[in-house]
Amino acid sequence: MTSDTWTAVDDYIAGVLVPPDPALDGAQAAAAAAGLPAIAVSVPHGKFLHILALIRGARRILEIGTLGGYSTIWLARALPPGGRLVSLEFDPKHAGVARANLSAAGLDDRVEVLVGRALDTLPTLPANEPFDLVFIDADKPSTPDYVRWGLKLTRPGSIIVIDNVVRNGDVLDATGANESAAAMRQAMAVLAAEPRVTATVIQTVGSKGYDGFAIALVTA
Ligand code: SAH
Ligand code: DHB
Ligand code: MG
């Protein structure tokens, strides 16, 4: 079993269950044309986030790490009328591409992209308006801090999803030599130590290789 097979199966899944969509397909194309790194969630993973937000009935969604807005579009499309998504992005160029893609997707009224380091913009979010779903997918070393913020900005019933937790098995590296892996281990420790959440990690293979995501439910 090779990564070629993983990509072919992702293509098969997308072909059978995700119809062509001008906004989503256009967002991928625009991000590539603008030279953004090809690190957006895969098509099946994007649709999974969408379904998760629907299951939760999420009215307020927080995303940390916008890139070109591909995952943003999937998540925002799950919002009911009057729902809101805030996405945090450090790079003004990425934010510009994302805003154009969100506009083309007709999501201007529901989505706000805040430019800056997420650790600077998170404290500006109102603490009395909790999010129903938080998707953490930005600079990996800050992930433990993003998990702490996610816990602060959610309520019982909210879901926190963390991308790129497994990274080709790097998460097993307990030496600290790999900064991203060390951060993911620390993020898992934060979840493990928090009695108000129940969490697990799902390993994945696909067009983005071998990785995985954590999912935590805020229970109290
Ligand atoms: N969620 C996107 C992919 C995000 S890639 C998708 O699946 O479509 C990670 C993004 O995090 C990049 O755009 C990067 O510029 C951004 N980023 C890096 N450091 C950041 C920081 N300190 N604060 C906010 N965003 C950051
Ligand atoms: C990288 C970041 C991501 O969010 C991802 O899903 C894959 C790769 C990266 O920075 O290399
Ligand atoms: Mg990611």
CSV table of N, CA, C and O in Angstrom, one decimal, residues 61-158:
chain,number,residue,atom,x,y,z
A,61,ILE,N,-18.4,29.5,14.8
A,61,ILE,CA,-17.2,28.6,14.5
A,61,ILE,C,-16.0,29.5,14.5
A,61,ILE,O,-16.0,30.6,14.0
A,62,LEU,N,-14.9,29.0,15.2
A,62,LEU,CA,-13.6,29.6,15.2
A,62,LEU,C,-12.6,28.7,14.4
A,62,LEU,O,-12.5,27.5,14.7
A,63,GLU,N,-11.9,29.3,13.5
A,63,GLU,CA,-10.8,28.6,12.8
A,63,GLU,C,-9.5,29.4,13.1
A,63,GLU,O,-9.5,30.6,12.9
A,64,ILE,N,-8.5,28.6,13.4
A,64,ILE,CA,-7.2,29.2,13.6
A,64,ILE,C,-6.3,28.7,12.5
A,64,ILE,O,-5.9,27.5,12.5
A,65,GLY,N,-5.9,29.6,11.5
A,65,GLY,CA,-5.2,29.2,10.3
A,65,GLY,C,-6.1,29.1,9.1
A,65,GLY,O,-6.8,28.1,8.9
A,66,THR,N,-6.2,30.2,8.3
A,66,THR,CA,-7.1,30.3,7.2
A,66,THR,C,-6.6,29.8,5.9
A,66,THR,O,-7.3,29.2,5.1
A,67,LEU,N,-5.3,30.1,5.7
A,67,LEU,CA,-4.7,29.9,4.3
A,67,LEU,C,-5.5,30.5,3.3
A,67,LEU,O,-5.9,31.7,3.4
A,68,GLY,N,-5.9,29.8,2.2
A,68,GLY,CA,-6.8,30.4,1.2
A,68,GLY,C,-8.2,30.2,1.4
A,68,GLY,O,-9.1,30.5,0.5
A,69,GLY,N,-8.6,29.8,2.6
A,69,GLY,CA,-10.1,29.7,2.9
A,69,GLY,C,-10.8,28.4,2.5
A,69,GLY,O,-12.0,28.4,2.5
A,70,TYR,N,-10.0,27.4,2.1
A,70,TYR,CA,-10.7,26.2,1.7
A,70,TYR,C,-11.5,25.5,2.8
A,70,TYR,O,-12.7,25.3,2.7
A,71,SER,N,-10.8,25.2,3.9
A,71,SER,CA,-11.5,24.6,5.1
A,71,SER,C,-12.6,25.6,5.6
A,71,SER,O,-13.6,25.2,6.1
A,72,THR,N,-12.3,26.9,5.5
A,72,THR,CA,-13.2,28.0,5.9
A,72,THR,C,-14.6,27.8,5.2
A,72,THR,O,-15.6,27.9,5.8
A,73,ILE,N,-14.5,27.7,3.9
A,73,ILE,CA,-15.7,27.5,3.1
A,73,ILE,C,-16.5,26.3,3.5
A,73,ILE,O,-17.7,26.4,3.7
A,74,TRP,N,-15.8,25.2,3.7
A,74,TRP,CA,-16.5,24.0,4.1
A,74,TRP,C,-17.3,24.2,5.4
A,74,TRP,O,-18.4,23.8,5.6
A,75,LEU,N,-16.5,24.8,6.4
A,75,LEU,CA,-17.1,25.0,7.7
A,75,LEU,C,-18.2,26.1,7.7
A,75,LEU,O,-19.3,25.9,8.2
A,76,ALA,N,-18.0,27.2,7.0
A,76,ALA,CA,-19.0,28.3,6.9
A,76,ALA,C,-20.3,27.8,6.3
A,76,ALA,O,-21.4,28.3,6.6
A,77,ARG,N,-20.2,26.9,5.3
A,77,ARG,CA,-21.4,26.4,4.6
A,77,ARG,C,-22.3,25.6,5.5
A,77,ARG,O,-23.4,25.3,5.2
A,78,ALA,N,-21.8,25.2,6.7
A,78,ALA,CA,-22.6,24.5,7.6
A,78,ALA,C,-23.4,25.4,8.6
A,78,ALA,O,-24.2,24.9,9.3
A,79,LEU,N,-23.1,26.7,8.5
A,79,LEU,CA,-23.8,27.6,9.4
A,79,LEU,C,-25.2,27.8,9.1
A,79,LEU,O,-25.5,27.9,7.9
A,80,PRO,N,-26.1,27.9,10.0
A,80,PRO,CA,-27.5,28.3,9.8
A,80,PRO,C,-27.5,29.8,9.5
A,80,PRO,O,-26.6,30.5,9.7
A,81,PRO,N,-28.7,30.3,9.0
A,81,PRO,CA,-28.8,31.8,8.8
A,81,PRO,C,-28.5,32.5,10.1
A,81,PRO,O,-28.9,32.1,11.2
A,82,GLY,N,-27.7,33.5,10.0
A,82,GLY,CA,-27.4,34.3,11.2
A,82,GLY,C,-26.1,33.7,11.9
A,82,GLY,O,-25.6,34.3,12.9
A,83,GLY,N,-25.6,32.6,11.4
A,83,GLY,CA,-24.4,32.0,12.0
A,83,GLY,C,-23.2,32.8,11.6
A,83,GLY,O,-23.2,33.6,10.7
A,84,ARG,N,-22.1,32.5,12.4
A,84,ARG,CA,-20.9,33.3,12.2
A,84,ARG,C,-19.6,32.5,12.3
A,84,ARG,O,-19.5,31.6,13.2
A,85,LEU,N,-18.6,32.7,11.4
A,85,LEU,CA,-17.3,32.1,11.5
A,85,LEU,C,-16.3,33.2,11.6
A,85,LEU,O,-16.3,34.1,10.8
A,86,VAL,N,-15.3,33.0,12.5
A,86,VAL,CA,-14.2,33.9,12.6
A,86,VAL,C,-13.0,33.0,12.3
A,86,VAL,O,-12.8,32.0,12.9
A,87,SER,N,-12.1,33.5,11.4
A,87,SER,CA,-10.9,32.7,11.0
A,87,SER,C,-9.7,33.6,11.2
A,87,SER,O,-9.7,34.8,10.8
A,88,LEU,N,-8.7,33.1,11.8
A,88,LEU,CA,-7.5,33.9,12.2
A,88,LEU,C,-6.3,33.5,11.3
A,88,LEU,O,-6.0,32.3,11.2
A,89,GLU,N,-5.7,34.5,10.7
A,89,GLU,CA,-4.6,34.3,9.7
A,89,GLU,C,-3.5,35.3,9.9
A,89,GLU,O,-3.8,36.5,10.0
A,90,PHE,N,-2.3,34.8,10.0
A,90,PHE,CA,-1.1,35.7,10.2
A,90,PHE,C,-0.7,36.4,8.9
A,90,PHE,O,-0.4,37.6,9.0
A,91,ASP,N,-0.7,35.7,7.8
A,91,ASP,CA,-0.2,36.2,6.6
A,91,ASP,C,-1.2,37.0,5.8
A,91,ASP,O,-2.2,36.5,5.3
A,92,PRO,N,-1.0,38.3,5.6
A,92,PRO,CA,-1.9,39.2,4.9
A,92,PRO,C,-2.2,38.7,3.5
A,92,PRO,O,-3.3,38.8,2.9
A,93,LYS,N,-1.2,38.1,2.8
A,93,LYS,CA,-1.4,37.6,1.5
A,93,LYS,C,-2.4,36.4,1.5
A,93,LYS,O,-3.3,36.4,0.7
A,94,HIS,N,-2.2,35.5,2.4
A,94,HIS,CA,-3.2,34.4,2.6
A,94,HIS,C,-4.6,34.9,2.8
A,94,HIS,O,-5.5,34.4,2.3
A,95,ALA,N,-4.6,35.9,3.8
A,95,ALA,CA,-6.0,36.4,4.1
A,95,ALA,C,-6.6,37.1,2.9
A,95,ALA,O,-7.9,36.9,2.7
A,96,GLY,N,-5.9,37.7,2.1
A,96,GLY,CA,-6.4,38.3,0.9
A,96,GLY,C,-7.0,37.3,-0.1
A,96,GLY,O,-8.1,37.5,-0.6
A,97,VAL,N,-6.2,36.2,-0.3
A,97,VAL,CA,-6.7,35.2,-1.2
A,97,VAL,C,-8.0,34.5,-0.6
A,97,VAL,O,-9.0,34.3,-1.3
A,98,ALA,N,-8.0,34.3,0.7
A,98,ALA,CA,-9.1,33.7,1.4
A,98,ALA,C,-10.3,34.6,1.3
A,98,ALA,O,-11.4,34.1,1.0
A,99,ARG,N,-10.2,35.9,1.5
A,99,ARG,CA,-11.3,36.8,1.4
A,99,ARG,C,-11.9,36.8,0.0
A,99,ARG,O,-13.2,36.8,-0.1
A,100,ALA,N,-11.1,36.8,-1.0
A,100,ALA,CA,-11.6,36.7,-2.4
A,100,ALA,C,-12.4,35.4,-2.6
A,100,ALA,O,-13.5,35.4,-3.2
A,101,ASN,N,-11.8,34.3,-2.1
A,101,ASN,CA,-12.5,33.0,-2.2
A,101,ASN,C,-13.8,32.9,-1.5
A,101,ASN,O,-14.8,32.4,-2.0
A,102,LEU,N,-13.8,33.5,-0.3
A,102,LEU,CA,-15.1,33.5,0.5
A,102,LEU,C,-16.1,34.4,-0.1
A,102,LEU,O,-17.3,34.1,-0.1
A,103,SER,N,-15.7,35.5,-0.7
A,103,SER,CA,-16.6,36.4,-1.4
A,103,SER,C,-17.2,35.7,-2.6
A,103,SER,O,-18.4,35.7,-2.8
A,104,ALA,N,-16.4,35.0,-3.4
A,104,ALA,CA,-16.8,34.2,-4.5
A,104,ALA,C,-17.8,33.1,-4.1
A,104,ALA,O,-18.7,32.7,-4.9
A,105,ALA,N,-17.6,32.6,-2.9
A,105,ALA,CA,-18.5,31.6,-2.4
A,105,ALA,C,-19.8,32.1,-1.8
A,105,ALA,O,-20.6,31.4,-1.3
A,106,GLY,N,-19.9,33.4,-1.8
A,106,GLY,CA,-21.1,34.1,-1.2
A,106,GLY,C,-21.2,34.0,0.3
A,106,GLY,O,-22.3,34.0,0.8
A,107,LEU,N,-20.0,34.0,0.9
A,107,LEU,CA,-20.0,33.8,2.4
A,107,LEU,C,-19.6,35.1,3.2
A,107,LEU,O,-19.4,35.1,4.4
A,108,ASP,N,-19.5,36.2,2.4
A,108,ASP,CA,-19.1,37.5,3.0
A,108,ASP,C,-19.8,37.8,4.3
A,108,ASP,O,-19.3,38.4,5.3
A,109,ASP,N,-21.1,37.6,4.3
A,109,ASP,CA,-22.0,38.0,5.4
A,109,ASP,C,-21.8,37.1,6.7
A,109,ASP,O,-22.2,37.5,7.7
A,110,ARG,N,-21.2,36.0,6.5
A,110,ARG,CA,-21.0,35.1,7.7
A,110,ARG,C,-19.6,34.9,8.2
A,110,ARG,O,-19.4,34.4,9.3
A,111,VAL,N,-18.6,35.3,7.4
A,111,VAL,CA,-17.2,35.0,7.7
A,111,VAL,C,-16.4,36.3,7.9
A,111,VAL,O,-16.5,37.2,7.1
A,112,GLU,N,-15.6,36.3,8.9
A,112,GLU,CA,-14.6,37.4,9.1
A,112,GLU,C,-13.2,36.8,9.3
A,112,GLU,O,-13.0,35.9,10.0
A,113,VAL,N,-12.3,37.3,8.5
A,113,VAL,CA,-10.9,36.9,8.6
A,113,VAL,C,-10.1,38.0,9.3
A,113,VAL,O,-10.1,39.1,8.9
A,114,LEU,N,-9.6,37.6,10.5
A,114,LEU,CA,-8.8,38.6,11.3
A,114,LEU,C,-7.3,38.3,11.0
A,114,LEU,O,-6.8,37.2,11.2
A,115,VAL,N,-6.6,39.4,10.6
A,115,VAL,CA,-5.2,39.2,10.2
A,115,VAL,C,-4.3,39.6,11.4
A,115,VAL,O,-4.6,40.6,12.1
A,116,GLY,N,-3.4,38.7,11.7
A,116,GLY,CA,-2.4,39.0,12.8
A,116,GLY,C,-2.0,37.6,13.4
A,116,GLY,O,-2.5,36.6,13.0
A,117,ARG,N,-1.1,37.6,14.3
A,117,ARG,CA,-0.7,36.4,15.0
A,117,ARG,C,-1.9,36.0,15.8
A,117,ARG,O,-2.5,36.8,16.5
A,118,ALA,N,-2.3,34.7,15.7
A,118,ALA,CA,-3.5,34.3,16.4
A,118,ALA,C,-3.4,34.6,17.9
A,118,ALA,O,-4.4,34.9,18.6
A,119,LEU,N,-2.2,34.5,18.5
A,119,LEU,CA,-2.1,34.7,19.9
A,119,LEU,C,-2.3,36.2,20.3
A,119,LEU,O,-2.5,36.5,21.4
A,120,ASP,N,-2.3,37.1,19.2
A,120,ASP,CA,-2.6,38.5,19.5
A,120,ASP,C,-4.1,38.7,19.2
A,120,ASP,O,-4.7,39.6,19.9
A,121,THR,N,-4.7,38.0,18.2
A,121,THR,CA,-6.1,38.3,17.9
A,121,THR,C,-7.1,37.5,18.8
A,121,THR,O,-8.2,38.0,19.1
A,122,LEU,N,-6.6,36.3,19.3
A,122,LEU,CA,-7.5,35.6,20.2
A,122,LEU,C,-8.0,36.4,21.4
A,122,LEU,O,-9.2,36.3,21.7
A,123,PRO,N,-7.1,37.1,22.1
A,123,PRO,CA,-7.6,37.9,23.2
A,123,PRO,C,-8.6,39.0,22.9
A,123,PRO,O,-9.2,39.6,23.8
A,124,THR,N,-8.7,39.3,21.6
A,124,THR,CA,-9.7,40.4,21.2
A,124,THR,C,-11.1,39.8,21.0
A,124,THR,O,-12.1,40.6,20.8
A,125,LEU,N,-11.2,38.5,21.0
A,125,LEU,CA,-12.6,37.8,20.8
A,125,LEU,C,-13.4,37.9,22.1
A,125,LEU,O,-12.8,37.7,23.2
A,126,PRO,N,-14.7,38.3,22.0
A,126,PRO,CA,-15.5,38.4,23.2
A,126,PRO,C,-15.6,37.1,23.9
A,126,PRO,O,-16.0,36.1,23.3
A,127,ALA,N,-15.3,37.1,25.2
A,127,ALA,CA,-15.4,35.8,26.0
A,127,ALA,C,-16.8,35.4,26.3
A,127,ALA,O,-17.0,34.2,26.6
A,128,ASN,N,-17.8,36.3,26.1
A,128,ASN,CA,-19.2,35.9,26.4
A,128,ASN,C,-19.9,35.4,25.2
A,128,ASN,O,-21.1,35.3,25.3
A,129,GLU,N,-19.2,35.2,24.1
A,129,GLU,CA,-19.9,34.6,22.9
A,129,GLU,C,-19.1,33.3,22.5
A,129,GLU,O,-18.3,33.3,21.6
A,130,PRO,N,-19.4,32.2,23.2
A,130,PRO,CA,-18.6,31.0,23.0
A,130,PRO,C,-18.8,30.4,21.6
A,130,PRO,O,-19.8,30.6,21.0
A,131,PHE,N,-17.8,29.7,21.2
A,131,PHE,CA,-17.9,29.0,19.9
A,131,PHE,C,-18.4,27.6,20.1
A,131,PHE,O,-18.1,26.9,21.1
A,132,ASP,N,-19.1,27.1,19.1
A,132,ASP,CA,-19.6,25.7,19.1
A,132,ASP,C,-18.6,24.7,18.5
A,132,ASP,O,-18.6,23.5,18.8
A,133,LEU,N,-17.7,25.3,17.7
A,133,LEU,CA,-16.7,24.4,17.0
A,133,LEU,C,-15.5,25.2,16.8
A,133,LEU,O,-15.5,26.4,16.4
A,134,VAL,N,-14.3,24.7,17.2
A,134,VAL,CA,-13.0,25.3,17.0
A,134,VAL,C,-12.2,24.4,16.1
A,134,VAL,O,-12.0,23.2,16.5
A,135,PHE,N,-11.6,24.9,15.0
A,135,PHE,CA,-10.7,24.1,14.2
A,135,PHE,C,-9.3,24.7,14.3
A,135,PHE,O,-9.1,25.9,13.9
A,136,ILE,N,-8.4,24.0,14.9
A,136,ILE,CA,-7.0,24.5,15.1
A,136,ILE,C,-6.1,23.9,14.0
A,136,ILE,O,-5.9,22.7,13.9
A,137,ASP,N,-5.5,24.8,13.2
A,137,ASP,CA,-4.8,24.4,12.0
A,137,ASP,C,-3.8,25.5,11.6
A,137,ASP,O,-3.7,25.8,10.4
A,138,ALA,N,-3.0,26.0,12.5
A,138,ALA,CA,-2.1,27.1,12.2
A,138,ALA,C,-0.6,26.7,12.4
A,138,ALA,O,-0.3,25.5,12.2
A,139,ASP,N,0.2,27.6,12.9
A,139,ASP,CA,1.6,27.2,13.3
A,139,ASP,C,1.6,26.2,14.4
A,139,ASP,O,1.0,26.4,15.4
A,140,LYS,N,2.2,25.1,14.1
A,140,LYS,CA,2.1,23.9,15.0
A,140,LYS,C,2.7,24.1,16.4
A,140,LYS,O,2.1,23.7,17.4
A,141,PRO,N,3.8,24.9,16.5
A,141,PRO,CA,4.4,25.1,17.9
A,141,PRO,C,3.4,25.8,18.9
A,141,PRO,O,3.5,25.6,20.1
A,142,SER,N,2.5,26.6,18.3
A,142,SER,CA,1.6,27.3,19.2
A,142,SER,C,0.3,26.4,19.6
A,142,SER,O,-0.5,26.9,20.3
A,143,THR,N,0.2,25.2,19.1
A,143,THR,CA,-1.0,24.4,19.2
A,143,THR,C,-1.4,24.3,20.7
A,143,THR,O,-2.6,24.4,21.0
A,144,PRO,N,-0.5,24.0,21.6
A,144,PRO,CA,-0.9,23.9,23.0
A,144,PRO,C,-1.6,25.2,23.5
A,144,PRO,O,-2.7,25.1,24.2
A,145,ASP,N,-1.1,26.3,23.1
A,145,ASP,CA,-1.7,27.6,23.5
A,145,ASP,C,-3.1,27.7,22.8
A,145,ASP,O,-4.1,28.2,23.4
A,146,TYR,N,-3.2,27.3,21.6
A,146,TYR,CA,-4.5,27.4,20.9
A,146,TYR,C,-5.5,26.5,21.5
A,146,TYR,O,-6.7,26.8,21.6
A,147,VAL,N,-5.1,25.3,22.0
A,147,VAL,CA,-6.0,24.4,22.8
A,147,VAL,C,-6.5,25.1,24.0
A,147,VAL,O,-7.7,25.1,24.3
A,148,ARG,N,-5.6,25.8,24.8
A,148,ARG,CA,-6.0,26.5,26.0
A,148,ARG,C,-7.0,27.6,25.6
A,148,ARG,O,-8.0,27.7,26.3
A,149,TRP,N,-6.8,28.3,24.5
A,149,TRP,CA,-7.7,29.3,24.1
A,149,TRP,C,-9.1,28.7,23.7
A,149,TRP,O,-10.1,29.2,24.0
A,150,GLY,N,-9.0,27.6,23.0
A,150,GLY,CA,-10.2,26.9,22.6
A,150,GLY,C,-11.0,26.5,23.8
A,150,GLY,O,-12.2,26.6,23.8
A,151,LEU,N,-10.4,26.0,24.8
A,151,LEU,CA,-11.1,25.6,26.0
A,151,LEU,C,-11.8,26.9,26.7
A,151,LEU,O,-12.9,26.8,27.2
A,152,LYS,N,-11.1,28.0,26.6
A,152,LYS,CA,-11.6,29.2,27.2
A,152,LYS,C,-12.8,29.8,26.4
A,152,LYS,O,-13.7,30.4,27.0
A,153,LEU,N,-12.8,29.6,25.1
A,153,LEU,CA,-13.8,30.2,24.2
A,153,LEU,C,-14.9,29.3,23.8
A,153,LEU,O,-15.6,29.5,22.8
A,154,THR,N,-15.1,28.1,24.5
A,154,THR,CA,-16.1,27.2,24.1
A,154,THR,C,-17.1,27.0,25.3
A,154,THR,O,-16.9,27.7,26.4
A,155,ARG,N,-18.0,26.1,25.2
A,155,ARG,CA,-19.0,25.8,26.3
A,155,ARG,C,-19.3,24.3,26.2
A,155,ARG,O,-19.0,23.6,25.2
A,156,PRO,N,-20.0,23.8,27.2
A,156,PRO,CA,-20.4,22.4,27.1
A,156,PRO,C,-21.1,22.0,25.8
A,156,PRO,O,-22.0,22.8,25.4
A,157,GLY,N,-20.7,21.0,25.2
A,157,GLY,CA,-21.3,20.6,23.9
A,157,GLY,C,-20.4,21.0,22.7
A,157,GLY,O,-20.6,20.5,21.6
A,158,SER,N,-19.5,21.9,22.9
A,158,SER,CA,-18.6,22.4,21.8
A,158,SER,C,-17.6,21.3,21.5
A,158,SER,O,-17.2,20.5,22.3
